[in-house]
Coordinates of C-alpha atoms in Angstrom, one line a residue:
M1 CA 183.5 110.7 154.0
P2 CA 183.4 110.7 150.2
K3 CA 180.6 112.6 148.6
R4 CA 177.9 110.2 147.2
Q5 CA 177.7 110.6 143.4
K6 CA 174.3 110.8 141.8
E7 CA 173.3 108.3 139.1
K8 CA 174.3 109.4 135.7
Q9 CA 171.2 110.4 133.7
Y10 CA 172.8 110.4 130.2
Q11 CA 174.7 108.1 127.9
S12 CA 178.3 108.6 126.9
A13 CA 179.2 108.7 123.2
R14 CA 180.9 105.3 123.6
E15 CA 177.7 103.7 125.2
H16 CA 175.5 105.3 122.5
R17 CA 177.7 103.8 119.7
A18 CA 177.6 100.4 121.3
N19 CA 173.8 100.4 121.8
Q20 CA 173.3 101.7 118.2
S21 CA 175.3 98.8 116.9
L22 CA 173.1 96.4 118.9
R23 CA 169.9 97.9 117.6
S24 CA 171.0 97.9 114.0
G25 CA 172.4 94.4 114.1
S26 CA 175.8 95.5 112.8
G27 CA 179.2 95.5 114.3
S28 CA 181.4 92.9 116.0
L29 CA 179.1 92.6 119.0
H30 CA 176.2 91.1 116.9
S31 CA 178.0 87.8 116.4
N32 CA 178.1 87.3 120.2
I33 CA 174.5 88.0 120.8
T34 CA 172.3 84.9 121.3
R35 CA 168.6 84.5 121.9
P36 CA 168.2 81.1 123.7
L37 CA 164.8 79.5 123.5
P38 CA 163.1 79.5 127.0
F39 CA 162.7 76.0 128.2
D40 CA 158.9 76.2 128.5
C41 CA 158.3 77.6 125.0
C42 CA 157.7 75.9 121.7
A43 CA 160.5 76.3 119.1
L44 CA 157.9 76.9 116.4
T45 CA 155.3 79.3 118.0
L46 CA 157.8 80.7 120.6
T47 CA 154.9 80.5 123.1
P48 CA 154.5 78.2 126.1
Y49 CA 153.5 74.7 125.1
T50 CA 150.8 72.6 126.7
T51 CA 151.4 69.1 125.1
P52 CA 155.2 69.0 124.7
V53 CA 157.0 66.8 122.2
C54 CA 160.5 66.8 120.9
T55 CA 162.8 65.6 118.1
S56 CA 165.9 63.4 118.5
D57 CA 168.0 66.7 118.6
G58 CA 166.2 67.6 121.9
I59 CA 164.2 70.6 120.5
I60 CA 160.8 70.9 122.2
F61 CA 157.6 71.8 120.3
D62 CA 153.9 71.9 121.1
N63 CA 152.2 68.8 119.6
A64 CA 149.4 70.7 117.8
A65 CA 151.8 73.2 116.3
I66 CA 154.5 70.8 115.0
I67 CA 152.0 68.3 113.6
S68 CA 150.2 70.9 111.5
H69 CA 153.6 72.3 110.3
L70 CA 154.9 68.9 109.3
M71 CA 151.7 68.1 107.4
K72 CA 152.2 71.3 105.3
H73 CA 156.0 71.6 105.0
K74 CA 157.4 68.1 105.9
A75 CA 160.6 69.7 107.3
D76 CA 162.0 70.4 110.7
P77 CA 161.3 74.1 111.4
V78 CA 164.6 74.5 113.4
T79 CA 167.2 72.7 111.2
G80 CA 165.3 72.7 107.9
R81 CA 166.0 69.0 107.4
A82 CA 163.3 66.6 106.0
M83 CA 161.1 65.3 108.8
T84 CA 157.8 63.4 109.3
S85 CA 155.4 63.0 112.2
R86 CA 157.0 59.6 113.0
C87 CA 160.1 61.5 114.1
V88 CA 158.1 63.3 116.9
I89 CA 158.7 62.0 120.4
T90 CA 156.0 62.5 123.0
L91 CA 157.4 63.9 126.3
N92 CA 155.9 62.7 129.6
M93 CA 156.6 65.8 131.8
D94 CA 155.5 66.5 135.4
R95 CA 153.9 69.8 136.3
D96 CA 153.5 71.5 139.7
E97 CA 149.8 72.0 140.1
S98 CA 150.2 75.0 142.5
T99 CA 152.6 77.0 140.4
G100 CA 152.1 75.5 136.9
Q101 CA 155.8 75.1 136.4
W102 CA 157.3 72.0 134.7
Q103 CA 159.4 70.1 137.3
C104 CA 161.5 67.0 137.8
P105 CA 159.2 64.2 139.0
V106 CA 162.1 62.6 141.0
L107 CA 163.5 65.6 142.8
N108 CA 160.4 67.8 142.6
K109 CA 162.7 70.7 141.5
P110 CA 161.2 73.2 138.9
F111 CA 162.9 73.4 135.5
T112 CA 164.4 76.9 134.8
N113 CA 166.2 78.3 131.8
R114 CA 169.5 77.3 133.5
S115 CA 168.5 73.7 134.4
K116 CA 170.2 70.8 132.7
V117 CA 167.3 68.6 131.6
I118 CA 167.2 65.3 129.8
A119 CA 164.6 62.8 128.4
I120 CA 164.9 59.1 128.5
R121 CA 163.4 57.3 125.6
Q122 CA 161.1 54.4 126.3
R123 CA 161.6 51.3 124.2
P124 CA 159.1 50.0 123.4
P125 CA 157.3 51.9 121.9
G126 CA 160.2 54.3 121.1
N127 CA 158.0 57.4 120.5
E128 CA 157.7 58.4 124.1
A129 CA 160.3 59.7 126.6
N130 CA 160.2 60.5 130.4
V131 CA 161.7 63.9 131.3
I132 CA 163.9 64.3 134.4
S133 CA 166.7 66.6 135.6
Y134 CA 170.3 65.7 134.8
E135 CA 171.0 65.8 138.5
A136 CA 168.7 62.9 139.2
Y137 CA 170.1 61.0 136.2
H138 CA 173.7 61.6 137.3
E139 CA 173.1 60.6 141.0
L140 CA 170.7 57.7 140.6
N141 CA 171.8 56.2 137.3
L142 CA 175.3 57.1 136.4
K143 CA 176.8 57.0 139.9
A144 CA 174.7 53.9 140.8
K145 CA 175.6 52.3 137.5
S146 CA 171.9 51.6 136.9
N147 CA 170.3 51.6 133.5
L148 CA 166.7 51.5 134.7
D149 CA 164.4 54.4 134.0
L150 CA 163.6 56.2 137.3
I151 CA 159.9 56.5 136.4
S152 CA 158.9 53.5 134.3
G153 CA 161.6 51.0 135.5
K154 CA 162.4 50.1 131.8
K155 CA 166.0 49.5 130.7
F156 CA 167.7 52.1 128.5
T157 CA 171.0 52.7 126.9
K158 CA 173.1 55.9 126.4
D159 CA 171.6 56.3 123.0
D160 CA 168.1 56.6 124.6
V161 CA 169.2 59.7 126.6
I162 CA 168.1 63.0 124.8
T163 CA 169.4 66.3 126.0
L164 CA 166.6 68.9 126.1
Q165 CA 168.6 71.7 127.7
D166 CA 172.2 72.1 128.7
P167 CA 173.5 75.7 129.2
D168 CA 177.1 74.3 129.3
N169 CA 176.9 72.6 125.9
K170 CA 177.8 75.2 123.3
A171 CA 176.7 73.1 120.3
H172 CA 173.2 72.4 121.9
C173 CA 172.8 76.1 122.9
K174 CA 173.6 77.1 119.3
L175 CA 170.9 74.7 118.1
R176 CA 168.4 76.2 120.5
D177 CA 169.3 79.8 119.5
I178 CA 166.1 81.4 118.1
Q179 CA 168.2 83.4 115.5
N180 CA 169.4 80.1 114.0
F181 CA 166.0 78.6 113.5
S182 CA 165.2 77.9 109.9
H183 CA 161.6 79.1 110.0
M184 CA 162.8 82.4 111.7
R185 CA 165.3 83.0 108.9
S186 CA 162.6 82.4 106.3
L187 CA 160.4 84.9 108.1
R188 CA 163.1 87.5 108.2
E189 CA 163.8 87.1 104.5
E190 CA 160.1 87.4 103.7
N191 CA 159.7 90.5 105.8
S192 CA 162.8 92.1 104.1
R193 CA 161.2 91.5 100.7
Q194 CA 157.9 93.0 101.8
Q195 CA 159.7 96.0 103.4
S196 CA 161.6 96.6 100.2
A197 CA 158.4 96.3 98.1
A198 CA 156.4 98.5 100.4
G199 CA 159.0 101.2 100.8
S200 CA 157.7 104.1 102.8
S201 CA 154.0 103.7 102.0
N202 CA 152.9 102.9 105.5
V203 CA 150.2 105.3 106.8
K204 CA 150.0 106.1 110.5
H205 CA 146.5 106.2 111.8
S206 CA 145.2 107.6 115.0
V207 CA 143.6 105.3 117.6
T208 CA 140.1 106.3 116.5
A209 CA 140.9 105.8 112.9
S210 CA 142.5 102.4 113.5
R211 CA 139.3 101.2 115.3
I212 CA 137.2 102.5 112.4
M213 CA 139.4 100.7 109.9
E214 CA 139.3 97.4 111.8
K215 CA 135.5 97.7 112.0
L216 CA 135.2 98.3 108.3
E217 CA 137.5 95.3 107.6
R218 CA 135.3 93.0 109.8
E219 CA 132.2 94.2 108.0
K220 CA 133.9 93.6 104.6
R221 CA 134.7 90.0 105.6
K222 CA 131.1 89.5 106.8
R223 CA 129.8 90.7 103.4
E224 CA 132.2 88.3 101.6
R225 CA 131.1 85.5 103.8
A226 CA 127.4 86.2 103.1
A227 CA 128.1 86.2 99.4
E228 CA 129.9 82.9 99.6
D229 CA 127.0 81.4 101.6
Q230 CA 124.6 82.6 98.9
A231 CA 126.8 81.1 96.2
K232 CA 126.8 77.8 98.0
R233 CA 123.0 77.8 98.3
V234 CA 122.7 78.3 94.6
L235 CA 125.3 75.6 93.8
K236 CA 123.3 73.1 95.9
T237 CA 120.7 72.9 93.1
D238 CA 123.3 71.4 90.7
N239 CA 123.9 67.7 90.4
D240 CA 127.4 68.1 91.8
A241 CA 126.2 70.1 94.8
G242 CA 127.9 67.8 97.3
I243 CA 131.4 68.1 95.8
T244 CA 131.1 71.8 95.0
S245 CA 129.8 72.8 98.4
S246 CA 132.5 70.9 100.2
K247 CA 135.1 72.7 98.1
A248 CA 133.5 76.0 98.8
K249 CA 133.5 75.3 102.5
E250 CA 137.2 74.6 102.5
Q251 CA 137.8 78.0 100.8
V252 CA 136.0 80.0 103.5
S253 CA 138.5 82.1 105.6
I254 CA 137.8 82.3 109.3
Y255 CA 139.6 84.9 111.4
T256 CA 140.4 84.7 115.1
D257 CA 138.2 87.7 116.0
E258 CA 135.2 85.7 114.8
L259 CA 135.9 82.8 117.1
L260 CA 134.6 82.2 120.6
L261 CA 137.9 82.3 122.4
S262 CA 139.0 83.8 125.7
M263 CA 142.1 85.5 124.1
N264 CA 142.7 88.0 121.4
L265 CA 144.9 86.5 118.7
T266 CA 146.5 88.8 116.1
S267 CA 149.0 88.4 113.4
G268 CA 151.7 89.7 115.8
K269 CA 153.2 92.0 113.1
A270 CA 152.7 95.2 115.2
S271 CA 154.6 93.8 118.2
G272 CA 157.2 92.1 116.0
S273 CA 158.0 95.3 114.1
L274 CA 158.4 97.1 117.5
T275 CA 161.2 94.8 118.6
S276 CA 162.7 93.5 115.4
T277 CA 164.8 95.4 112.8
T278 CA 164.1 92.9 110.0
M279 CA 160.2 93.2 110.0
N280 CA 158.2 95.8 108.2
I281 CA 156.9 98.5 110.5
T282 CA 153.2 97.9 111.2
R283 CA 151.0 100.0 113.6
E284 CA 147.8 97.9 113.3
N285 CA 146.9 94.8 115.2
K286 CA 144.9 92.8 112.7
A287 CA 143.2 89.5 113.4
R288 CA 145.0 86.6 111.7
L289 CA 143.5 83.5 110.0
A290 CA 142.4 80.9 112.5
T291 CA 144.1 77.5 112.6
Q292 CA 142.1 74.3 112.4
E293 CA 142.8 73.7 116.1
E294 CA 141.5 77.1 117.1
I295 CA 138.3 76.6 115.1
I296 CA 137.7 73.2 116.8
T297 CA 138.4 74.8 120.2
S298 CA 135.9 77.5 119.5
Q299 CA 133.3 75.0 118.3
C300 CA 133.8 72.9 121.5
E301 CA 133.3 76.0 123.6
Q302 CA 130.0 76.8 121.8
L303 CA 129.0 73.1 122.3
K304 CA 129.6 73.4 126.1
R305 CA 127.6 76.6 126.3
L306 CA 124.6 75.0 124.5
K307 CA 124.3 72.5 127.4
K308 CA 122.5 70.0 125.2
K309 CA 122.9 66.2 125.0
G310 CA 123.3 64.2 121.8
M311 CA 121.4 61.0 121.0
V312 CA 122.4 58.2 118.6
R313 CA 120.5 55.0 117.8
M314 CA 122.9 52.1 117.0
F315 CA 121.5 49.3 114.9
T316 CA 123.4 46.0 115.3
N317 CA 122.7 42.5 114.0
Q318 CA 121.7 41.7 117.6
G319 CA 119.3 44.6 118.0
A320 CA 119.2 48.4 118.5
M321 CA 120.6 50.5 121.3
D322 CA 120.1 54.2 122.1
I323 CA 123.2 56.0 123.3
E324 CA 123.1 59.4 125.0
L325 CA 126.2 61.6 124.3
H326 CA 127.6 64.1 126.8
C327 CA 128.2 67.0 124.3
D328 CA 128.1 69.6 127.1
I329 CA 130.8 68.0 129.2
V330 CA 133.2 66.4 126.7
P331 CA 132.5 68.3 123.5
R332 CA 135.5 67.3 121.4
T333 CA 135.1 63.6 122.0
A334 CA 131.3 63.8 121.4
M335 CA 131.8 65.9 118.2
N336 CA 134.3 63.4 116.8
F337 CA 131.8 60.5 117.4
L338 CA 128.8 62.4 115.9
L339 CA 130.7 63.6 112.8
L340 CA 132.0 60.0 112.2
V341 CA 128.4 58.7 112.5
E342 CA 127.1 61.4 110.2
K343 CA 129.7 60.3 107.5
G344 CA 128.6 56.6 108.0
E345 CA 132.1 55.6 109.1
Y346 CA 130.8 53.1 111.6
D347 CA 128.3 51.4 109.3
G348 CA 129.4 47.8 108.7
S349 CA 132.2 47.8 111.3
K350 CA 132.5 44.9 113.7
F351 CA 132.9 44.6 117.5
H352 CA 136.3 42.9 117.4
R353 CA 136.9 42.4 121.1
S354 CA 134.5 41.2 123.9
I355 CA 135.5 40.3 127.5
P356 CA 132.7 39.1 129.7
N357 CA 132.3 41.1 133.0
F358 CA 134.4 43.9 131.4
M359 CA 133.6 45.5 128.1
I360 CA 133.0 45.1 124.3
Q361 CA 135.2 47.1 121.9
G362 CA 134.5 48.2 118.3
G363 CA 134.6 51.1 115.8
K364 CA 137.6 50.0 113.7
K365 CA 137.6 51.2 110.2
R366 CA 136.2 48.7 107.7
G367 CA 138.9 46.7 106.0
S368 CA 141.6 47.8 108.5
T369 CA 144.0 45.1 109.8
G370 CA 146.3 44.9 112.8
S371 CA 146.6 47.9 115.1
D372 CA 145.5 50.3 112.4
G373 CA 141.9 51.0 113.4
G374 CA 141.4 54.3 111.6
S375 CA 141.9 57.9 112.7
S376 CA 139.5 60.5 114.1
I377 CA 137.3 62.8 112.0
W378 CA 140.2 65.3 111.9
G379 CA 142.8 62.7 110.6
K380 CA 144.9 62.8 113.7
P381 CA 144.7 61.8 117.4
F382 CA 143.1 64.2 119.8
A383 CA 143.6 64.9 123.6
D384 CA 141.7 63.2 126.4
E385 CA 138.7 64.8 128.1
F386 CA 138.2 63.9 131.7
D387 CA 135.5 65.1 134.1
D388 CA 134.7 63.8 137.6
R389 CA 131.0 63.7 136.6
L390 CA 131.7 61.0 134.0
T391 CA 133.1 57.7 135.4
H392 CA 133.1 54.1 134.3
A393 CA 130.3 53.3 136.9
G394 CA 127.9 50.5 135.9
S395 CA 127.1 48.8 132.6
G396 CA 126.4 50.6 129.4
I397 CA 129.1 53.3 129.7
V398 CA 130.5 54.4 126.3
S399 CA 134.2 55.4 126.4
M400 CA 137.1 56.0 124.0
A401 CA 139.6 53.3 123.4
N402 CA 143.2 54.4 123.2
S403 CA 146.9 53.3 123.3
G404 CA 148.0 55.9 125.8
P405 CA 147.5 59.6 126.6
T406 CA 146.2 61.9 123.8
T407 CA 145.9 59.0 121.3
N408 CA 142.1 59.0 120.8
G409 CA 140.9 58.1 117.3
R410 CA 137.6 56.4 116.5
Q411 CA 137.5 53.2 118.4
F412 CA 135.2 53.0 121.5
F413 CA 134.0 50.4 124.0
I414 CA 130.9 49.8 126.1
T415 CA 131.3 48.5 129.6
Y416 CA 129.5 45.3 130.9
K417 CA 130.1 46.4 134.5
S418 CA 131.9 49.1 136.5
C419 CA 135.5 49.6 135.6
A420 CA 136.8 52.2 138.1
H421 CA 140.4 51.5 137.2
L422 CA 139.8 53.1 133.8
N423 CA 138.8 56.5 135.2
R424 CA 140.9 59.4 134.0
K425 CA 142.6 57.0 131.5
H426 CA 139.8 56.7 129.0
S427 CA 137.4 59.5 128.0
V428 CA 133.8 58.7 128.9
F429 CA 131.5 60.4 126.4
G430 CA 128.2 58.5 126.4
K431 CA 125.8 56.0 128.0
V432 CA 123.4 53.4 126.8
V433 CA 119.9 54.5 127.8
G434 CA 117.9 52.1 125.7
G435 CA 118.5 48.4 124.7
M436 CA 120.4 47.2 127.7
E437 CA 119.1 43.7 127.0
I438 CA 121.0 43.8 123.6
L439 CA 124.2 44.6 125.5
S440 CA 123.5 41.6 127.8
K441 CA 122.9 39.4 124.7
M442 CA 126.3 40.5 123.3
E443 CA 128.1 39.6 126.5
E444 CA 126.7 36.0 126.3
I445 CA 128.2 35.4 122.9
P446 CA 131.3 33.1 123.4
T447 CA 134.7 34.5 122.4
D448 CA 138.2 33.2 121.4
E449 CA 140.3 32.6 124.5
R450 CA 143.4 34.0 122.9
T451 CA 142.2 37.0 121.0
D452 CA 138.9 37.8 122.8
R453 CA 137.2 38.0 119.3
P454 CA 133.5 37.0 119.4
L455 CA 133.0 33.6 117.7
D456 CA 129.7 34.9 116.2
T457 CA 129.9 38.2 114.3
I458 CA 128.6 41.3 116.2
K459 CA 128.3 44.0 113.6
I460 CA 127.1 47.6 113.5
E461 CA 124.7 47.7 110.6
S462 CA 124.0 51.4 110.7
M463 CA 123.6 54.4 113.0
E464 CA 120.9 57.0 113.2
I465 CA 121.4 60.5 114.7
L466 CA 118.3 61.4 116.8
D467 CA 119.7 64.6 118.3
N468 CA 122.8 66.4 117.1
P469 CA 123.7 69.7 118.8
V470 CA 127.0 69.8 116.9
T471 CA 125.2 71.2 113.8
E472 CA 124.4 74.4 115.8
C473 CA 128.2 75.0 116.3
L474 CA 129.6 74.3 112.8

């Protein structure tokens, strides 16, 4: 029998040269190296997405990340072409509750990095698409010569089919290559400039020294924050205190280590410099500036932990009603409503839709026409908040009006009776606890048979906040 050879414990000169060329990014092998984007990751943050959206090219992003990027840069972070939020297509994707993997809703097969995945655009409205595997599309649509969506049943054309992942399509794989992303190229160029400017001035600290430096930096930020707060209190004595204080509030920098989050968010420069040859070497994990969404999430977590209810008194031309708000269960929705009330956004608005034995809807922005009823306090739609403790049971339930998932803005409705079919479709955030006779009076007002608009005006004259736990979290 041949003698078994032991595993080689060293590299040959040829292997060493090949690996060195890979690490340095030089040589002919570099042109063949690709870094395909994992299917479940956002092309902007390179982390798993929670609310997937895509472009017409089939590149998937997380909704919160791409919207904030477009508001600032107005360009596609992958191709660099001009782009607006209207180009974003919401993806309706199915997820396996047991494993958390995205899967095909038709075949119940999980999507992997080698799966061929498509999205079928829904027209109308045109800004949504249902995600299925190419296998289901090929067997049940192409072979069957059917142009009906397998999920919604709507008709579609070949132009409505968007390829999200196709390992056999070289052009699409090149588009999904992380190294070709426009925002990654910009980051590499910026890091190269910083590295050239910094030279070899990096100082290596021990673990203890790093902790001391981080502590000193946090204390420095706290002192700066205290000085800014003191300056704002002094500025409030001026006549222009309102404008000046709002500007000062916008300039306050909030870091991720100051938020109430379940994860530690850093700038990522230390880990990036460990694996990338284009980034400046960094040995410290510093907290980065928090995004607007992270600040709101932290405030919502604080609001939950307070376990307090909010209370608003609504004065209408028919009478006054007291509304209790579930800030401890649906904090984001309750916070949006309270902040809009605090700004007086609902004052003077009308209840534009009333259906007896169903509900009455209002909250449109004053002067708005058509489907434009105004946005949320943050200027963009926000996600639904569902809880089994809050259902559309009985009259006086206050819930958010929407045009589909994650499209909450500012409009709300109050139920005249139980509406169980609206559960987990509309976010319940309050209940009328006083003035039910006013609600019954509104229901008796006749309406237009075609538009359901009340024939006699029902208007919100003003709102008064009786209890606002949101102020303890801002």
